[in-house]
Amino acid sequence: MKRRVYIAYTGGTIGMRKGSDGWHPAPGLLKELMAAIAELHHPTMPDYEVHEYQQLVDSANMCPKDWWHIALDIAAHHEAYDGFVVLHGTDTMAFTASALSFLLEGLRKPVILTGSQIPLSEPRTDARENLVTAIQIAGSIEVPEVCLYFGDKLLRGCRSVKVDAEGFDAFASPNLPPLATVGVEIDVDRELLCPLPDSPLHVALHHPASIGTLRLFPGLSAALVRNLLQPPMQGLILEGYGVGNAPNNDAPFLEAIAEATARGVVIVDRTQCLRGGVKLGDYATGAGLARAGVVSGYDMTLEAATTKLYWLLAQKLPTDEVRRRMQRDERGELSRPTEQGGRRWRLRKMVV
Ligand code: ASP
């Protein structure tokens, strides 16, 4: 029996047309162009069905409610198809890939996000390769997780970041090697894949939450931090220097943080660096944050940390439980230093 892939088409450059104010999604265009791609109808390819969303969007317009709708769409078709492709704009693709990883609890089939930097209608498009390979992977490889396929690499969704605004190799997974690389063969690193879940597929409820992100910079005023952390703020991803450090010679800054965490604001530290993670015990400047009630986000990307925080806050868990789970590996999104010394990460790191 031919395998079947469900394609959720949400928008993005891949199906855009140029108008007077720049590129914008063009309803109907992508399906028409796909029908004319011979590779997609090759006998070795799975059958596919494109579900074009009623409101196609530039992914800069995506919000948490949209992630939830995509998750529900996949859950509704989970039994009927062998795999899923989500066609999406590249701008916030890593956020959606991360959010879907958390929302789709108990996922047993591949969900592959892809898109392109140049529309499928253009001669030098990168869409054709991304599309054909994403459909092939979704229909033929047992990867029970949310992934992002772009520029020859299959990345874990909740480890991916957009690193290039213009190049075809636009995404990276700075703290985990690719799950697969694509050349003559599709070479999957099975050791890295998440195990099959033992619970049935379940999509968590959506509740809007007030969260923020703050990248530290020299001279940041304590008053600004205090204002930012006022209600209704429920959680903050703080991007510290290096292994997550912050000034420990600025008492009003640390007081603003400590007051907020005492009120129940969840503050999670991550590093501003592209690679590596937080070790709050390494420096006195990190220990100050820990004493103020900040918890470690280890080596999570900003995309994984923010979407995980949204997901946990939506479940209305007690604050301590949210803090505990932000530090726990839920979907392969973080690795923690080993107990001995904390210099080596548990998961194999990418050597560049
Ligand atoms: N602005 C576009 C989007 O994210 C960019 C792209 O798809 O490459 O929808």
GROMACS .gro file of C-alpha atoms and ligand atoms in nm:
model
  361
    1MET     CA    1   0.000   0.000   0.000
    2LYS     CA    2   0.127   0.348  -0.085
    3ARG     CA    3   0.207   0.559   0.215
    4ARG     CA    4   0.016   0.883   0.265
    5VAL     CA    5   0.138   1.224   0.374
    6TYR     CA    6  -0.083   1.507   0.499
    7ILE     CA    7   0.043   1.853   0.409
    8ALA     CA    8  -0.074   2.142   0.623
    9TYR     CA    9  -0.004   2.456   0.420
   10THR     CA   10  -0.001   2.758   0.652
   11GLY     CA   11   0.169   3.016   0.426
   12GLY     CA   12   0.521   3.156   0.390
   13THR     CA   13   0.742   3.255   0.098
   14ILE     CA   14   0.708   2.911  -0.062
   15GLY     CA   15   0.365   2.999  -0.208
   16MET     CA   16   0.395   3.378  -0.228
   17ARG     CA   17   0.343   3.618  -0.518
   18LYS     CA   18   0.488   3.968  -0.551
   19GLY     CA   19   0.243   4.256  -0.505
   20SER     CA   20   0.280   4.634  -0.486
   21ASP     CA   21   0.395   4.619  -0.121
   22GLY     CA   22   0.618   4.311  -0.150
   23TRP     CA   23   0.568   3.935  -0.128
   24HIS     CA   24   0.241   3.806   0.013
   25PRO     CA   25   0.067   3.466   0.029
   26ALA     CA   26  -0.130   3.379  -0.286
   27PRO     CA   27  -0.421   3.138  -0.227
   28GLY     CA   28  -0.434   2.843  -0.466
   29LEU     CA   29  -0.093   2.909  -0.627
   30LEU     CA   30   0.111   2.648  -0.441
   31LYS     CA   31  -0.123   2.358  -0.518
   32GLU     CA   32  -0.122   2.454  -0.885
   33LEU     CA   33   0.260   2.464  -0.897
   34MET     CA   34   0.294   2.138  -0.705
   35ALA     CA   35   0.069   1.958  -0.951
   36ALA     CA   36   0.324   2.040  -1.223
   37ILE     CA   37   0.630   1.900  -1.036
   38ALA     CA   38   0.702   1.562  -1.191
   39GLU     CA   39   0.916   1.439  -0.895
   40LEU     CA   40   0.616   1.465  -0.663
   41HIS     CA   41   0.428   1.213  -0.876
   42HIS     CA   42   0.714   0.965  -0.914
   43PRO     CA   43   0.608   0.606  -0.827
   44THR     CA   44   0.853   0.594  -0.534
   45MET     CA   45   0.698   0.901  -0.372
   46PRO     CA   46   0.419   0.872  -0.116
   47ASP     CA   47   0.073   1.001  -0.202
   48TYR     CA   48   0.005   1.342  -0.055
   49GLU     CA   49  -0.290   1.564   0.017
   50VAL     CA   50  -0.252   1.941   0.056
   51HIS     CA   51  -0.475   2.112   0.307
   52GLU     CA   52  -0.443   2.485   0.233
   53TYR     CA   53  -0.534   2.696   0.536
   54GLN     CA   54  -0.816   2.942   0.484
   55GLN     CA   55  -0.599   3.231   0.596
   56LEU     CA   56  -0.248   3.182   0.457
   57VAL     CA   57   0.000   3.392   0.653
   58ASP     CA   58   0.345   3.539   0.639
   59SER     CA   59   0.487   3.364   0.945
   60ALA     CA   60   0.574   3.700   1.103
   61ASN     CA   61   0.198   3.709   1.174
   62MET     CA   62   0.187   3.374   1.359
   63CYS     CA   63   0.088   3.367   1.723
   64PRO     CA   64   0.044   3.092   1.988
   65LYS     CA   65  -0.317   3.032   1.889
   66ASP     CA   66  -0.201   2.940   1.536
   67TRP     CA   67   0.040   2.677   1.676
   68TRP     CA   68  -0.247   2.524   1.863
   69HIS     CA   69  -0.466   2.512   1.548
   70ILE     CA   70  -0.187   2.336   1.355
   71ALA     CA   71  -0.144   2.086   1.642
   72LEU     CA   72  -0.519   2.012   1.644
   73ASP     CA   73  -0.517   1.970   1.265
   74ILE     CA   74  -0.234   1.715   1.285
   75ALA     CA   75  -0.398   1.534   1.577
   76ALA     CA   76  -0.726   1.508   1.383
   77HIS     CA   77  -0.543   1.332   1.094
   78HIS     CA   78  -0.283   1.140   1.297
   79GLU     CA   79  -0.440   0.799   1.249
   80ALA     CA   80  -0.524   0.835   0.879
   81TYR     CA   81  -0.177   0.936   0.750
   82ASP     CA   82   0.178   0.800   0.778
   83GLY     CA   83   0.344   1.137   0.814
   84PHE     CA   84   0.293   1.513   0.809
   85VAL     CA   85   0.452   1.810   0.638
   86VAL     CA   86   0.383   2.162   0.761
   87LEU     CA   87   0.457   2.427   0.497
   88HIS     CA   88   0.545   2.744   0.681
   89GLY     CA   89   0.727   3.075   0.647
   90THR     CA   90   1.087   3.065   0.756
   91ASP     CA   91   1.075   3.371   0.985
   92THR     CA   92   0.907   3.198   1.278
   93MET     CA   93   0.936   2.837   1.162
   94ALA     CA   94   1.168   2.746   1.452
   95PHE     CA   95   0.911   2.882   1.701
   96THR     CA   96   0.629   2.679   1.545
   97ALA     CA   97   0.848   2.367   1.527
   98SER     CA   98   0.933   2.409   1.896
   99ALA     CA   99   0.573   2.479   1.996
  100LEU     CA  100   0.442   2.175   1.806
  101SER     CA  101   0.702   1.954   1.979
  102PHE     CA  102   0.547   2.045   2.314
  103LEU     CA  103   0.183   2.057   2.205
  104LEU     CA  104   0.184   1.716   2.033
  105GLU     CA  105   0.230   1.494   2.335
  106GLY     CA  106   0.246   1.124   2.242
  107LEU     CA  107   0.330   1.189   1.873
  108ARG     CA  108   0.418   0.864   1.692
  109LYS     CA  109   0.468   0.991   1.336
  110PRO     CA  110   0.700   1.236   1.161
  111VAL     CA  111   0.591   1.600   1.146
  112ILE     CA  112   0.829   1.786   0.914
  113LEU     CA  113   0.822   2.166   0.885
  114THR     CA  114   0.968   2.320   0.574
  115GLY     CA  115   0.940   2.621   0.345
  116SER     CA  116   1.176   2.818   0.129
  117GLN     CA  117   1.372   3.139   0.092
  118ILE     CA  118   1.261   3.185  -0.271
  119PRO     CA  119   0.901   3.114  -0.383
  120LEU     CA  120   0.827   2.794  -0.571
  121SER     CA  121   0.720   3.005  -0.870
  122GLU     CA  122   1.070   3.151  -0.916
  123PRO     CA  123   1.339   2.988  -1.134
  124ARG     CA  124   1.612   2.968  -0.867
  125THR     CA  125   1.377   2.843  -0.597
  126ASP     CA  126   1.499   2.629  -0.308
  127ALA     CA  127   1.138   2.518  -0.250
  128ARG     CA  128   1.140   2.220  -0.485
  129GLU     CA  129   1.416   2.031  -0.305
  130ASN     CA  130   1.286   2.116   0.042
  131LEU     CA  131   0.936   2.008  -0.051
  132VAL     CA  132   1.024   1.682  -0.228
  133THR     CA  133   1.262   1.566   0.046
  134ALA     CA  134   1.033   1.670   0.332
  135ILE     CA  135   0.746   1.469   0.177
  136GLN     CA  136   0.978   1.174   0.117
  137ILE     CA  137   1.103   1.176   0.477
  138ALA     CA  138   0.751   1.218   0.618
  139GLY     CA  139   0.631   0.923   0.412
  140SER     CA  140   0.919   0.682   0.458
  141ILE     CA  141   1.122   0.735   0.773
  142GLU     CA  142   1.015   0.642   1.126
  143VAL     CA  143   1.092   0.966   1.309
  144PRO     CA  144   0.835   1.002   1.585
  145GLU     CA  145   0.900   1.370   1.643
  146VAL     CA  146   0.855   1.723   1.514
  147CYS     CA  147   1.144   1.812   1.281
  148LEU     CA  148   1.250   2.094   1.055
  149TYR     CA  149   1.391   2.011   0.713
  150PHE     CA  150   1.587   2.278   0.528
  151GLY     CA  151   1.897   2.290   0.312
  152ASP     CA  152   1.986   1.919   0.329
  153LYS     CA  153   1.948   1.882   0.706
  154LEU     CA  154   1.677   1.730   0.918
  155LEU     CA  155   1.684   1.905   1.257
  156ARG     CA  156   1.495   1.837   1.577
  157GLY     CA  157   1.222   2.104   1.574
  158CYS     CA  158   1.277   2.219   1.932
  159ARG     CA  159   1.654   2.255   1.873
  160SER     CA  160   1.633   2.460   1.555
  161VAL     CA  161   1.701   2.830   1.499
  162LYS     CA  162   1.694   3.049   1.190
  163VAL     CA  163   2.053   3.163   1.142
  164ASP     CA  164   2.054   3.312   0.793
  165ALA     CA  165   1.807   3.565   0.655
  166GLU     CA  166   1.906   3.500   0.295
  167GLY     CA  167   2.106   3.179   0.247
  168PHE     CA  168   1.952   2.844   0.152
  169ASP     CA  169   2.118   2.681   0.454
  170ALA     CA  170   1.902   2.898   0.677
  171PHE     CA  171   1.858   2.684   0.989
  172ALA     CA  172   2.092   2.534   1.245
  173SER     CA  173   2.068   2.322   1.555
  174PRO     CA  174   2.357   2.466   1.755
  175ASN     CA  175   2.349   2.221   2.045
  176LEU     CA  176   2.249   1.895   1.879
  177PRO     CA  177   2.373   1.740   1.555
  178PRO     CA  178   2.117   1.701   1.272
  179LEU     CA  179   1.887   1.400   1.309
  180ALA     CA  180   1.962   1.324   0.944
  181THR     CA  181   2.173   1.462   0.662
  182VAL     CA  182   2.062   1.437   0.304
  183GLY     CA  183   2.298   1.358   0.017
  184VAL     CA  184   2.287   1.060  -0.215
  185GLU     CA  185   2.140   0.879   0.088
  186ILE     CA  186   1.917   1.007   0.366
  187ASP     CA  187   2.147   0.930   0.656
  188VAL     CA  188   1.954   0.916   0.985
  189ASP     CA  189   2.138   0.923   1.319
  190ARG     CA  190   1.904   0.680   1.499
  191GLU     CA  191   2.085   0.723   1.830
  192LEU     CA  192   1.956   1.079   1.849
  193LEU     CA  193   1.587   1.009   1.784
  194CYS     CA  194   1.332   1.038   2.063
  195PRO     CA  195   1.189   0.701   2.170
  196LEU     CA  196   0.834   0.608   2.071
  197PRO     CA  197   0.595   0.746   2.334
  198ASP     CA  198   0.384   0.512   2.547
  199SER     CA  199   0.090   0.751   2.582
  200PRO     CA  200  -0.172   0.827   2.313
  201LEU     CA  201  -0.157   1.154   2.117
  202HIS     CA  202  -0.288   1.445   2.316
  203VAL     CA  203  -0.290   1.820   2.243
  204ALA     CA  204  -0.268   2.041   2.550
  205LEU     CA  205  -0.526   2.318   2.596
  206HIS     CA  206  -0.448   2.666   2.476
  207HIS     CA  207  -0.464   2.955   2.724
  208PRO     CA  208  -0.296   3.286   2.649
  209ALA     CA  209  -0.007   3.367   2.885
  210SER     CA  210   0.192   3.686   2.936
  211ILE     CA  211   0.559   3.619   2.887
  212GLY     CA  212   0.861   3.819   2.783
  213THR     CA  213   1.222   3.784   2.678
  214LEU     CA  214   1.505   4.009   2.785
  215ARG     CA  215   1.855   4.008   2.645
  216LEU     CA  216   2.099   4.157   2.897
  217PHE     CA  217   2.327   4.435   2.779
  218PRO     CA  218   2.578   4.648   2.966
  219GLY     CA  219   2.398   4.947   3.120
  220LEU     CA  220   2.050   4.786   3.134
  221SER     CA  221   1.857   4.982   3.398
  222ALA     CA  222   1.709   4.809   3.702
  223ALA     CA  223   1.401   5.034   3.668
  224LEU     CA  224   1.334   4.894   3.321
  225VAL     CA  225   1.363   4.538   3.454
  226ARG     CA  226   1.131   4.620   3.744
  227ASN     CA  227   0.871   4.768   3.506
  228LEU     CA  228   0.892   4.477   3.266
  229LEU     CA  229   0.827   4.229   3.546
  230GLN     CA  230   0.507   4.397   3.669
  231PRO     CA  231   0.174   4.206   3.642
  232PRO     CA  232   0.039   4.062   3.420
  233MET     CA  233   0.389   3.924   3.342
  234GLN     CA  234   0.392   3.553   3.431
  235GLY     CA  235   0.726   3.442   3.294
  236LEU     CA  236   1.047   3.577   3.148
  237ILE     CA  237   1.326   3.423   2.944
  238LEU     CA  238   1.636   3.611   3.050
  239GLU     CA  239   1.931   3.591   2.814
  240GLY     CA  240   2.246   3.616   3.022
  241TYR     CA  241   2.608   3.646   2.916
  242GLY     CA  242   2.821   3.338   2.852
  243VAL     CA  243   2.710   3.055   3.081
  244GLY     CA  244   2.411   3.266   3.187
  245ASN     CA  245   2.582   3.537   3.393
  246ALA     CA  246   2.439   3.875   3.494
  247PRO     CA  247   2.576   4.170   3.699
  248ASN     CA  248   2.608   4.094   4.069
  249ASN     CA  249   2.723   4.447   4.154
  250ASP     CA  250   2.382   4.602   4.079
  251ALA     CA  251   2.167   4.543   4.388
  252PRO     CA  252   1.848   4.711   4.248
  253PHE     CA  253   1.866   4.481   3.943
  254LEU     CA  254   1.889   4.164   4.155
  255GLU     CA  255   1.619   4.297   4.391
  256ALA     CA  256   1.381   4.354   4.097
  257ILE     CA  257   1.440   3.994   3.987
  258ALA     CA  258   1.404   3.851   4.341
  259GLU     CA  259   1.080   4.044   4.404
  260ALA     CA  260   0.929   3.914   4.082
  261THR     CA  261   1.023   3.549   4.144
  262ALA     CA  262   0.883   3.579   4.501
  263ARG     CA  263   0.552   3.695   4.344
  264GLY     CA  264   0.550   3.380   4.127
  265VAL     CA  265   0.699   3.511   3.802
  266VAL     CA  266   0.893   3.224   3.642
  267ILE     CA  267   1.232   3.355   3.527
  268VAL     CA  268   1.441   3.120   3.316
  269ASP     CA  269   1.801   3.195   3.225
  270ARG     CA  270   1.950   3.102   2.890
  271THR     CA  271   2.268   3.204   2.717
  272GLN     CA  272   2.297   3.476   2.455
  273CYS     CA  273   2.562   3.263   2.287
  274LEU     CA  274   2.460   3.055   1.988
  275ARG     CA  275   2.625   2.744   2.131
  276GLY     CA  276   2.652   2.599   2.483
  277GLY     CA  277   2.429   2.645   2.784
  278VAL     CA  278   2.374   2.789   3.129
  279LYS     CA  279   2.574   2.684   3.434
  280LEU     CA  280   2.452   2.903   3.715
  281GLY     CA  281   2.705   2.765   3.963
  282ASP     CA  282   3.019   2.845   3.764
  283TYR     CA  283   3.053   3.218   3.846
  284ALA     CA  284   2.944   3.443   4.132
  285THR     CA  285   2.759   3.646   3.865
  286GLY     CA  286   2.546   3.340   3.788
  287ALA     CA  287   2.502   3.241   4.154
  288GLY     CA  288   2.347   3.587   4.219
  289LEU     CA  289   2.070   3.508   3.970
  290ALA     CA  290   2.010   3.163   4.123
  291ARG     CA  291   1.976   3.320   4.470
  292ALA     CA  292   1.720   3.563   4.324
  293GLY     CA  293   1.506   3.262   4.222
  294VAL     CA  294   1.604   3.235   3.855
  295VAL     CA  295   1.614   2.880   3.714
  296SER     CA  296   1.839   2.740   3.444
  297GLY     CA  297   1.722   2.691   3.087
  298TYR     CA  298   2.041   2.488   3.022
  299ASP     CA  299   2.109   2.485   2.646
  300MET     CA  300   1.756   2.554   2.519
  301THR     CA  301   1.714   2.781   2.220
  302LEU     CA  302   1.512   3.098   2.271
  303GLU     CA  303   1.243   2.940   2.055
  304ALA     CA  304   1.224   2.626   2.269
  305ALA     CA  305   1.236   2.818   2.597
  306THR     CA  306   0.956   3.062   2.506
  307THR     CA  307   0.723   2.801   2.355
  308LYS     CA  308   0.784   2.561   2.645
  309LEU     CA  309   0.700   2.839   2.892
  310TYR     CA  310   0.378   2.919   2.701
  311TRP     CA  311   0.288   2.550   2.701
  312LEU     CA  312   0.352   2.497   3.073
  313LEU     CA  313   0.177   2.818   3.180
  314ALA     CA  314  -0.127   2.727   2.969
  315GLN     CA  315  -0.164   2.412   3.178
  316LYS     CA  316  -0.215   2.623   3.491
  317LEU     CA  317   0.035   2.420   3.691
  318PRO     CA  318   0.166   2.540   4.028
  319THR     CA  319   0.461   2.779   3.985
  320ASP     CA  320   0.713   2.538   4.135
  321GLU     CA  321   0.602   2.270   3.891
  322VAL     CA  322   0.648   2.508   3.595
  323ARG     CA  323   0.999   2.592   3.725
  324ARG     CA  324   1.083   2.225   3.772
  325ARG     CA  325   0.967   2.125   3.426
  326MET     CA  326   1.140   2.417   3.255
  327GLN     CA  327   1.463   2.255   3.379
  328ARG     CA  328   1.362   1.903   3.279
  329ASP     CA  329   1.406   1.750   2.935
  330GLU     CA  330   1.053   1.705   2.795
  331ARG     CA  331   1.103   1.655   2.419
  332GLY     CA  332   1.479   1.640   2.371
  333GLU     CA  333   1.493   2.021   2.384
  334LEU     CA  334   1.765   2.046   2.647
  335SER     CA  335   2.072   1.866   2.769
  336ARG     CA  336   2.209   1.907   3.117
  337PRO     CA  337   2.571   1.891   3.227
  338THR     CA  338   2.672   1.555   3.370
  339GLU     CA  339   2.673   1.531   3.748
  340GLN     CA  340   3.053   1.510   3.761
  341GLY     CA  341   3.185   1.861   3.718
  342GLY     CA  342   2.933   1.990   3.470
  343ARG     CA  343   3.186   2.042   3.194
  344ARG     CA  344   3.050   1.780   2.957
  345TRP     CA  345   2.696   1.775   2.824
  346ARG     CA  346   2.505   1.452   2.833
  347LEU     CA  347   2.415   1.455   2.465
  348ARG     CA  348   2.674   1.442   2.193
  349LYS     CA  349   2.748   1.796   2.081
  350MET     CA  350   2.810   1.920   1.734
  351VAL     CA  351   3.181   1.980   1.675
  352VAL     CA  352   3.227   2.264   1.429
  353ASP     N1  353   0.836   3.639   0.569
  353ASP     C1  354   0.835   3.502   0.521
  353ASP     C2  355   0.760   3.418   0.622
  353ASP     O1  356   0.814   3.387   0.723
  353ASP     C3  357   0.973   3.452   0.500
  353ASP     C4  358   0.987   3.312   0.444
  353ASP     O2  359   0.894   3.234   0.438
  353ASP     O3  360   1.100   3.277   0.405
  353ASP     O4  361   0.646   3.386   0.602
   0.00000   0.00000   0.00000
